[in-house]
């Protein structure tokens, strides 16, 4: 029901919060908006130099703010969210979801990770953006989008979506956003990426991490509503 519908207002008064299907649709819309914003950034980077002055200025600020201990922290974040560490974490999360027998959640989690990985290579090849000069860490392939930004957003937010519910999800989502933002900014601090590389990557990754699980849940809600209440629930009412 739409927010202005009388029954919607009654549901909110009764339960103290929005009904779950409404929250799911809102999360789905939020994820789609974030992903589309990432597409817009991608298009701007690929087709014009309008964002390059911002990238140049931000890189100058990062270089001017270089501090040994912070370089060490940023390097550790890059290693921690690199493939050698991230994939074992993803596999462990997959096993946990499977052991819980949450099959729709498992499908959404695997689909989110797979789509994000399939996205990076073609977009890098399409945009083919050079890396910033003077990177403090080893880099490979083109600069846009930041693979670390996509991977950290997909993994951090995706784990929260897969393993938490209710108020706990909101609290852990804040942690996930902080962690993925720190990882993204660490790449600019090390001159491994331009600012818009990590902005675009974060938007694409966060969009997938929100939209894919919620799309699966919304689809499941619609299947249940089309079937109607089960005979068992009807007999017990």
PDB file of C-alpha atoms in Angstrom:
ATOM      1  CA  UNK A   1       0.000   0.000   0.000  1.00  0.00           C
ATOM      2  CA  UNK A   2       1.253   3.530  -0.695  1.00  0.00           C
ATOM      3  CA  UNK A   3       2.366   5.638   2.313  1.00  0.00           C
ATOM      4  CA  UNK A   4      -0.822   7.727   2.200  1.00  0.00           C
ATOM      5  CA  UNK A   5      -3.160   4.741   2.225  1.00  0.00           C
ATOM      6  CA  UNK A   6      -5.261   4.455   5.441  1.00  0.00           C
ATOM      7  CA  UNK A   7      -4.286   0.820   5.945  1.00  0.00           C
ATOM      8  CA  UNK A   8      -0.612   1.743   5.582  1.00  0.00           C
ATOM      9  CA  UNK A   9      -0.961   4.304   8.374  1.00  0.00           C
ATOM     10  CA  UNK A  10      -2.755   1.714  10.490  1.00  0.00           C
ATOM     11  CA  UNK A  11       0.082  -0.770   9.948  1.00  0.00           C
ATOM     12  CA  UNK A  12       2.659   1.797  11.032  1.00  0.00           C
ATOM     13  CA  UNK A  13       0.659   2.636  14.170  1.00  0.00           C
ATOM     14  CA  UNK A  14       0.239  -1.044  15.003  1.00  0.00           C
ATOM     15  CA  UNK A  15       3.811  -2.213  14.461  1.00  0.00           C
ATOM     16  CA  UNK A  16       5.738   0.994  15.155  1.00  0.00           C
ATOM     17  CA  UNK A  17       7.565   0.818  11.825  1.00  0.00           C
ATOM     18  CA  UNK A  18       6.985   0.415   8.127  1.00  0.00           C
ATOM     19  CA  UNK A  19       5.689  -3.029   6.999  1.00  0.00           C
ATOM     20  CA  UNK A  20       8.527  -5.236   5.712  1.00  0.00           C
ATOM     21  CA  UNK A  21       7.451  -5.256   2.020  1.00  0.00           C
ATOM     22  CA  UNK A  22       7.443  -1.429   2.037  1.00  0.00           C
ATOM     23  CA  UNK A  23      10.956  -1.322   3.514  1.00  0.00           C
ATOM     24  CA  UNK A  24      12.141  -3.836   0.945  1.00  0.00           C
ATOM     25  CA  UNK A  25      10.800  -1.773  -1.944  1.00  0.00           C
ATOM     26  CA  UNK A  26      12.438   1.349  -0.567  1.00  0.00           C
ATOM     27  CA  UNK A  27      15.781  -0.425  -0.219  1.00  0.00           C
ATOM     28  CA  UNK A  28      15.409  -1.711  -3.772  1.00  0.00           C
ATOM     29  CA  UNK A  29      14.742   1.791  -5.077  1.00  0.00           C
ATOM     30  CA  UNK A  30      17.708   3.140  -3.094  1.00  0.00           C
ATOM     31  CA  UNK A  31      19.995   0.501  -4.584  1.00  0.00           C
ATOM     32  CA  UNK A  32      18.796   1.205  -8.121  1.00  0.00           C
ATOM     33  CA  UNK A  33      19.304   4.960  -7.652  1.00  0.00           C
ATOM     34  CA  UNK A  34      22.853   4.431  -6.372  1.00  0.00           C
ATOM     35  CA  UNK A  35      23.670   2.133  -9.274  1.00  0.00           C
ATOM     36  CA  UNK A  36      22.267   4.623 -11.809  1.00  0.00           C
ATOM     37  CA  UNK A  37      24.343   7.395 -10.236  1.00  0.00           C
ATOM     38  CA  UNK A  38      27.366   5.143 -10.710  1.00  0.00           C
ATOM     39  CA  UNK A  39      26.422   4.745 -14.367  1.00  0.00           C
ATOM     40  CA  UNK A  40      26.218   8.543 -14.705  1.00  0.00           C
ATOM     41  CA  UNK A  41      29.694   8.971 -13.192  1.00  0.00           C
ATOM     42  CA  UNK A  42      30.986   6.253 -15.511  1.00  0.00           C
ATOM     43  CA  UNK A  43      29.535   8.015 -18.547  1.00  0.00           C
ATOM     44  CA  UNK A  44      31.037  11.354 -17.526  1.00  0.00           C
ATOM     45  CA  UNK A  45      34.496   9.873 -16.966  1.00  0.00           C
ATOM     46  CA  UNK A  46      34.362   7.904 -20.222  1.00  0.00           C
ATOM     47  CA  UNK A  47      33.112  10.689 -22.491  1.00  0.00           C
ATOM     48  CA  UNK A  48      34.499  13.973 -21.129  1.00  0.00           C
ATOM     49  CA  UNK A  49      37.184  15.561 -18.978  1.00  0.00           C
ATOM     50  CA  UNK A  50      34.760  17.654 -16.938  1.00  0.00           C
ATOM     51  CA  UNK A  51      35.614  15.798 -13.717  1.00  0.00           C
ATOM     52  CA  UNK A  52      39.394  15.736 -14.213  1.00  0.00           C
ATOM     53  CA  UNK A  53      40.073  19.125 -12.515  1.00  0.00           C
ATOM     54  CA  UNK A  54      38.333  17.793  -9.401  1.00  0.00           C
ATOM     55  CA  UNK A  55      40.431  14.628  -9.545  1.00  0.00           C
ATOM     56  CA  UNK A  56      43.652  16.591 -10.016  1.00  0.00           C
ATOM     57  CA  UNK A  57      42.922  18.902  -7.102  1.00  0.00           C
ATOM     58  CA  UNK A  58      41.961  16.065  -4.797  1.00  0.00           C
ATOM     59  CA  UNK A  59      45.117  14.141  -5.660  1.00  0.00           C
ATOM     60  CA  UNK A  60      47.202  17.238  -4.837  1.00  0.00           C
ATOM     61  CA  UNK A  61      45.497  17.429  -1.435  1.00  0.00           C
ATOM     62  CA  UNK A  62      46.158  13.751  -0.748  1.00  0.00           C
ATOM     63  CA  UNK A  63      49.827  14.040  -1.689  1.00  0.00           C
ATOM     64  CA  UNK A  64      50.220  17.157   0.477  1.00  0.00           C
ATOM     65  CA  UNK A  65      48.626  15.300   3.423  1.00  0.00           C
ATOM     66  CA  UNK A  66      50.962  12.299   3.240  1.00  0.00           C
ATOM     67  CA  UNK A  67      51.912  10.982   6.695  1.00  0.00           C
ATOM     68  CA  UNK A  68      53.872   7.796   7.285  1.00  0.00           C
ATOM     69  CA  UNK A  69      51.544   6.076   9.789  1.00  0.00           C
ATOM     70  CA  UNK A  70      48.475   6.884   7.685  1.00  0.00           C
ATOM     71  CA  UNK A  71      50.194   5.502   4.587  1.00  0.00           C
ATOM     72  CA  UNK A  72      50.708   2.261   6.537  1.00  0.00           C
ATOM     73  CA  UNK A  73      47.029   2.139   7.534  1.00  0.00           C
ATOM     74  CA  UNK A  74      45.882   2.786   3.980  1.00  0.00           C
ATOM     75  CA  UNK A  75      48.242   0.138   2.631  1.00  0.00           C
ATOM     76  CA  UNK A  76      46.831  -2.345   5.158  1.00  0.00           C
ATOM     77  CA  UNK A  77      43.280  -1.518   4.015  1.00  0.00           C
ATOM     78  CA  UNK A  78      44.279  -2.109   0.400  1.00  0.00           C
ATOM     79  CA  UNK A  79      45.776  -5.483   1.278  1.00  0.00           C
ATOM     80  CA  UNK A  80      42.843  -6.425   3.515  1.00  0.00           C
ATOM     81  CA  UNK A  81      40.353  -5.791   0.736  1.00  0.00           C
ATOM     82  CA  UNK A  82      42.491  -7.295  -1.994  1.00  0.00           C
ATOM     83  CA  UNK A  83      41.624 -10.598  -3.633  1.00  0.00           C
ATOM     84  CA  UNK A  84      43.943 -12.704  -1.449  1.00  0.00           C
ATOM     85  CA  UNK A  85      41.985 -11.809   1.693  1.00  0.00           C
ATOM     86  CA  UNK A  86      38.571 -10.905   0.322  1.00  0.00           C
ATOM     87  CA  UNK A  87      37.807 -14.163  -1.472  1.00  0.00           C
ATOM     88  CA  UNK A  88      38.347 -16.395   1.581  1.00  0.00           C
ATOM     89  CA  UNK A  89      36.016 -14.075   3.514  1.00  0.00           C
ATOM     90  CA  UNK A  90      33.393 -14.313   0.762  1.00  0.00           C
ATOM     91  CA  UNK A  91      33.669 -18.099   0.689  1.00  0.00           C
ATOM     92  CA  UNK A  92      33.248 -18.249   4.479  1.00  0.00           C
ATOM     93  CA  UNK A  93      30.113 -16.082   4.269  1.00  0.00           C
ATOM     94  CA  UNK A  94      28.747 -18.341   1.543  1.00  0.00           C
ATOM     95  CA  UNK A  95      29.272 -21.403   3.750  1.00  0.00           C
ATOM     96  CA  UNK A  96      27.551 -19.725   6.721  1.00  0.00           C
ATOM     97  CA  UNK A  97      24.479 -18.829   4.641  1.00  0.00           C
ATOM     98  CA  UNK A  98      24.330 -22.343   3.179  1.00  0.00           C
ATOM     99  CA  UNK A  99      24.532 -23.926   6.649  1.00  0.00           C
ATOM    100  CA  UNK A 100      21.585 -21.783   7.696  1.00  0.00           C
ATOM    101  CA  UNK A 101      19.660 -23.125   4.663  1.00  0.00           C
ATOM    102  CA  UNK A 102      18.641 -19.630   3.595  1.00  0.00           C
ATOM    103  CA  UNK A 103      18.548 -20.434  -0.102  1.00  0.00           C
ATOM    104  CA  UNK A 104      17.086 -17.173  -1.428  1.00  0.00           C
ATOM    105  CA  UNK A 105      19.666 -15.241   0.605  1.00  0.00           C
ATOM    106  CA  UNK A 106      22.415 -17.483  -0.744  1.00  0.00           C
ATOM    107  CA  UNK A 107      21.252 -16.907  -4.309  1.00  0.00           C
ATOM    108  CA  UNK A 108      21.158 -13.128  -3.769  1.00  0.00           C
ATOM    109  CA  UNK A 109      24.624 -13.073  -2.168  1.00  0.00           C
ATOM    110  CA  UNK A 110      26.254 -15.167  -4.903  1.00  0.00           C
ATOM    111  CA  UNK A 111      24.494 -13.156  -7.619  1.00  0.00           C
ATOM    112  CA  UNK A 112      25.659  -9.863  -6.100  1.00  0.00           C
ATOM    113  CA  UNK A 113      29.286 -10.950  -5.919  1.00  0.00           C
ATOM    114  CA  UNK A 114      29.201 -12.503  -9.410  1.00  0.00           C
ATOM    115  CA  UNK A 115      27.638  -9.426 -11.024  1.00  0.00           C
ATOM    116  CA  UNK A 116      30.161  -7.122  -9.376  1.00  0.00           C
ATOM    117  CA  UNK A 117      33.093  -9.225 -10.568  1.00  0.00           C
ATOM    118  CA  UNK A 118      31.693  -9.482 -14.097  1.00  0.00           C
ATOM    119  CA  UNK A 119      31.217  -5.708 -14.161  1.00  0.00           C
ATOM    120  CA  UNK A 120      34.750  -4.584 -13.338  1.00  0.00           C
ATOM    121  CA  UNK A 121      36.703  -5.904 -16.322  1.00  0.00           C
ATOM    122  CA  UNK A 122      34.422  -4.693 -19.131  1.00  0.00           C
ATOM    123  CA  UNK A 123      34.010  -1.230 -17.583  1.00  0.00           C
ATOM    124  CA  UNK A 124      37.779  -0.883 -17.116  1.00  0.00           C
ATOM    125  CA  UNK A 125      38.299  -1.877 -20.756  1.00  0.00           C
ATOM    126  CA  UNK A 126      35.557   0.484 -21.947  1.00  0.00           C
ATOM    127  CA  UNK A 127      36.760   3.560 -20.052  1.00  0.00           C
ATOM    128  CA  UNK A 128      40.502   2.682 -20.287  1.00  0.00           C
ATOM    129  CA  UNK A 129      41.539   5.472 -17.939  1.00  0.00           C
ATOM    130  CA  UNK A 130      45.214   5.907 -17.014  1.00  0.00           C
ATOM    131  CA  UNK A 131      46.211   5.619 -13.364  1.00  0.00           C
ATOM    132  CA  UNK A 132      47.336   8.665 -11.374  1.00  0.00           C
ATOM    133  CA  UNK A 133      51.112   9.165 -11.323  1.00  0.00           C
ATOM    134  CA  UNK A 134      53.200   8.135  -8.351  1.00  0.00           C
ATOM    135  CA  UNK A 135      51.182   5.283  -6.863  1.00  0.00           C
ATOM    136  CA  UNK A 136      52.593   3.998  -3.560  1.00  0.00           C
ATOM    137  CA  UNK A 137      51.275   0.474  -4.195  1.00  0.00           C
ATOM    138  CA  UNK A 138      51.431  -1.905  -7.135  1.00  0.00           C
ATOM    139  CA  UNK A 139      48.502  -1.492  -9.529  1.00  0.00           C
ATOM    140  CA  UNK A 140      47.247  -3.389 -12.560  1.00  0.00           C
ATOM    141  CA  UNK A 141      44.788  -2.681 -15.381  1.00  0.00           C
ATOM    142  CA  UNK A 142      43.029   0.608 -16.018  1.00  0.00           C
ATOM    143  CA  UNK A 143      42.069   3.054 -13.298  1.00  0.00           C
ATOM    144  CA  UNK A 144      38.278   3.320 -13.633  1.00  0.00           C
ATOM    145  CA  UNK A 145      36.404   1.976 -11.788  1.00  0.00           C
ATOM    146  CA  UNK A 146      38.237   1.155  -8.584  1.00  0.00           C
ATOM    147  CA  UNK A 147      38.010  -2.592  -8.085  1.00  0.00           C
ATOM    148  CA  UNK A 148      38.751  -2.100  -4.387  1.00  0.00           C
ATOM    149  CA  UNK A 149      35.857   0.366  -4.058  1.00  0.00           C
ATOM    150  CA  UNK A 150      33.410  -1.986  -5.767  1.00  0.00           C
ATOM    151  CA  UNK A 151      34.636  -5.041  -3.852  1.00  0.00           C
ATOM    152  CA  UNK A 152      34.608  -3.346  -0.442  1.00  0.00           C
ATOM    153  CA  UNK A 153      31.098  -1.943  -0.959  1.00  0.00           C
ATOM    154  CA  UNK A 154      29.718  -5.222  -2.310  1.00  0.00           C
ATOM    155  CA  UNK A 155      31.315  -7.314   0.435  1.00  0.00           C
ATOM    156  CA  UNK A 156      30.712  -5.022   3.432  1.00  0.00           C
ATOM    157  CA  UNK A 157      27.134  -4.095   2.556  1.00  0.00           C
ATOM    158  CA  UNK A 158      26.388  -7.524   1.078  1.00  0.00           C
ATOM    159  CA  UNK A 159      27.431  -9.314   4.270  1.00  0.00           C
ATOM    160  CA  UNK A 160      25.145  -7.051   6.311  1.00  0.00           C
ATOM    161  CA  UNK A 161      22.258  -7.701   3.925  1.00  0.00           C
ATOM    162  CA  UNK A 162      22.852 -11.463   4.062  1.00  0.00           C
ATOM    163  CA  UNK A 163      23.489 -12.029   7.761  1.00  0.00           C
ATOM    164  CA  UNK A 164      21.493  -9.406   9.670  1.00  0.00           C
ATOM    165  CA  UNK A 165      17.891  -8.280  10.024  1.00  0.00           C
ATOM    166  CA  UNK A 166      15.854  -5.582  11.784  1.00  0.00           C
ATOM    167  CA  UNK A 167      17.595  -2.946  13.892  1.00  0.00           C
ATOM    168  CA  UNK A 168      20.851  -4.891  13.832  1.00  0.00           C
ATOM    169  CA  UNK A 169      20.943  -4.468  10.058  1.00  0.00           C
ATOM    170  CA  UNK A 170      20.752  -0.665  10.366  1.00  0.00           C
ATOM    171  CA  UNK A 171      23.545  -0.544  12.942  1.00  0.00           C
ATOM    172  CA  UNK A 172      25.836  -2.843  10.980  1.00  0.00           C
ATOM    173  CA  UNK A 173      25.007  -1.024   7.744  1.00  0.00           C
ATOM    174  CA  UNK A 174      26.539   2.126   9.216  1.00  0.00           C
ATOM    175  CA  UNK A 175      29.702   0.162   9.994  1.00  0.00           C
ATOM    176  CA  UNK A 176      29.736  -1.279   6.471  1.00  0.00           C
ATOM    177  CA  UNK A 177      29.438   2.157   4.864  1.00  0.00           C
ATOM    178  CA  UNK A 178      32.249   3.543   7.051  1.00  0.00           C
ATOM    179  CA  UNK A 179      34.528   0.600   6.222  1.00  0.00           C
ATOM    180  CA  UNK A 180      33.877   0.714   2.469  1.00  0.00           C
ATOM    181  CA  UNK A 181      34.361   4.498   2.429  1.00  0.00           C
ATOM    182  CA  UNK A 182      37.675   4.152   4.276  1.00  0.00           C
ATOM    183  CA  UNK A 183      38.872   1.543   1.789  1.00  0.00           C
ATOM    184  CA  UNK A 184      37.851   3.708  -1.165  1.00  0.00           C
ATOM    185  CA  UNK A 185      39.570   6.819   0.186  1.00  0.00           C
ATOM    186  CA  UNK A 186      42.686   4.825   1.041  1.00  0.00           C
ATOM    187  CA  UNK A 187      43.145   4.149  -2.669  1.00  0.00           C
ATOM    188  CA  UNK A 188      43.162   7.864  -3.443  1.00  0.00           C
ATOM    189  CA  UNK A 189      45.538   8.551  -0.537  1.00  0.00           C
ATOM    190  CA  UNK A 190      47.994   6.071  -2.052  1.00  0.00           C
ATOM    191  CA  UNK A 191      47.550   7.605  -5.542  1.00  0.00           C
ATOM    192  CA  UNK A 192      46.327   4.242  -6.807  1.00  0.00           C
ATOM    193  CA  UNK A 193      43.082   5.814  -8.059  1.00  0.00           C
ATOM    194  CA  UNK A 194      41.500   9.131  -8.900  1.00  0.00           C
ATOM    195  CA  UNK A 195      38.690  10.341  -6.646  1.00  0.00           C
ATOM    196  CA  UNK A 196      36.013   9.696  -9.265  1.00  0.00           C
ATOM    197  CA  UNK A 197      37.344   6.146  -9.724  1.00  0.00           C
ATOM    198  CA  UNK A 198      36.359   5.324  -6.153  1.00  0.00           C
ATOM    199  CA  UNK A 199      33.143   7.374  -6.204  1.00  0.00           C
ATOM    200  CA  UNK A 200      31.910   5.551  -9.297  1.00  0.00           C
ATOM    201  CA  UNK A 201      33.048   2.175  -7.981  1.00  0.00           C
ATOM    202  CA  UNK A 202      31.435   2.725  -4.586  1.00  0.00           C
ATOM    203  CA  UNK A 203      28.124   3.749  -6.154  1.00  0.00           C
ATOM    204  CA  UNK A 204      28.081   0.742  -8.469  1.00  0.00           C
ATOM    205  CA  UNK A 205      29.054  -1.672  -5.696  1.00  0.00           C
ATOM    206  CA  UNK A 206      26.649  -0.286  -3.102  1.00  0.00           C
ATOM    207  CA  UNK A 207      23.856  -0.216  -5.660  1.00  0.00           C
ATOM    208  CA  UNK A 208      24.321  -3.895  -6.476  1.00  0.00           C
ATOM    209  CA  UNK A 209      24.673  -4.874  -2.809  1.00  0.00           C
ATOM    210  CA  UNK A 210      21.323  -3.253  -1.976  1.00  0.00           C
ATOM    211  CA  UNK A 211      19.319  -3.832  -5.141  1.00  0.00           C
ATOM    212  CA  UNK A 212      20.027  -7.503  -5.855  1.00  0.00           C
ATOM    213  CA  UNK A 213      19.020  -8.942  -2.437  1.00  0.00           C
ATOM    214  CA  UNK A 214      15.970  -6.700  -2.213  1.00  0.00           C
ATOM    215  CA  UNK A 215      14.900  -7.593  -5.759  1.00  0.00           C
ATOM    216  CA  UNK A 216      15.040 -11.273  -4.781  1.00  0.00           C
ATOM    217  CA  UNK A 217      12.987 -10.610  -1.636  1.00  0.00           C
ATOM    218  CA  UNK A 218      10.421  -8.445  -3.434  1.00  0.00           C
ATOM    219  CA  UNK A 219      10.022 -11.161  -6.067  1.00  0.00           C
ATOM    220  CA  UNK A 220       9.509 -13.702  -3.281  1.00  0.00           C
ATOM    221  CA  UNK A 221       6.911 -11.483  -1.597  1.00  0.00           C
ATOM    222  CA  UNK A 222       4.976 -11.216  -4.852  1.00  0.00           C
ATOM    223  CA  UNK A 223       5.016 -14.982  -5.369  1.00  0.00           C
ATOM    224  CA  UNK A 224       3.620 -15.506  -1.883  1.00  0.00           C
ATOM    225  CA  UNK A 225       0.935 -12.832  -2.351  1.00  0.00           C
ATOM    226  CA  UNK A 226      -0.155 -14.381  -5.672  1.00  0.00           C
ATOM    227  CA  UNK A 227      -0.486 -17.807  -4.058  1.00  0.00           C
ATOM    228  CA  UNK A 228      -2.454 -16.387  -1.136  1.00  0.00           C
ATOM    229  CA  UNK A 229      -2.378 -17.796   2.417  1.00  0.00           C
ATOM    230  CA  UNK A 230      -1.491 -21.437   2.789  1.00  0.00           C
ATOM    231  CA  UNK A 231      -4.286 -23.910   3.684  1.00  0.00           C
ATOM    232  CA  UNK A 232      -2.581 -24.575   7.015  1.00  0.00           C
ATOM    233  CA  UNK A 233      -2.576 -20.885   8.014  1.00  0.00           C
ATOM    234  CA  UNK A 234      -6.175 -20.514   6.869  1.00  0.00           C
ATOM    235  CA  UNK A 235      -7.319 -23.538   8.874  1.00  0.00           C
ATOM    236  CA  UNK A 236      -5.621 -22.241  11.991  1.00  0.00           C
ATOM    237  CA  UNK A 237      -7.155 -18.776  11.772  1.00  0.00           C
TER     238      UNK A 237
END
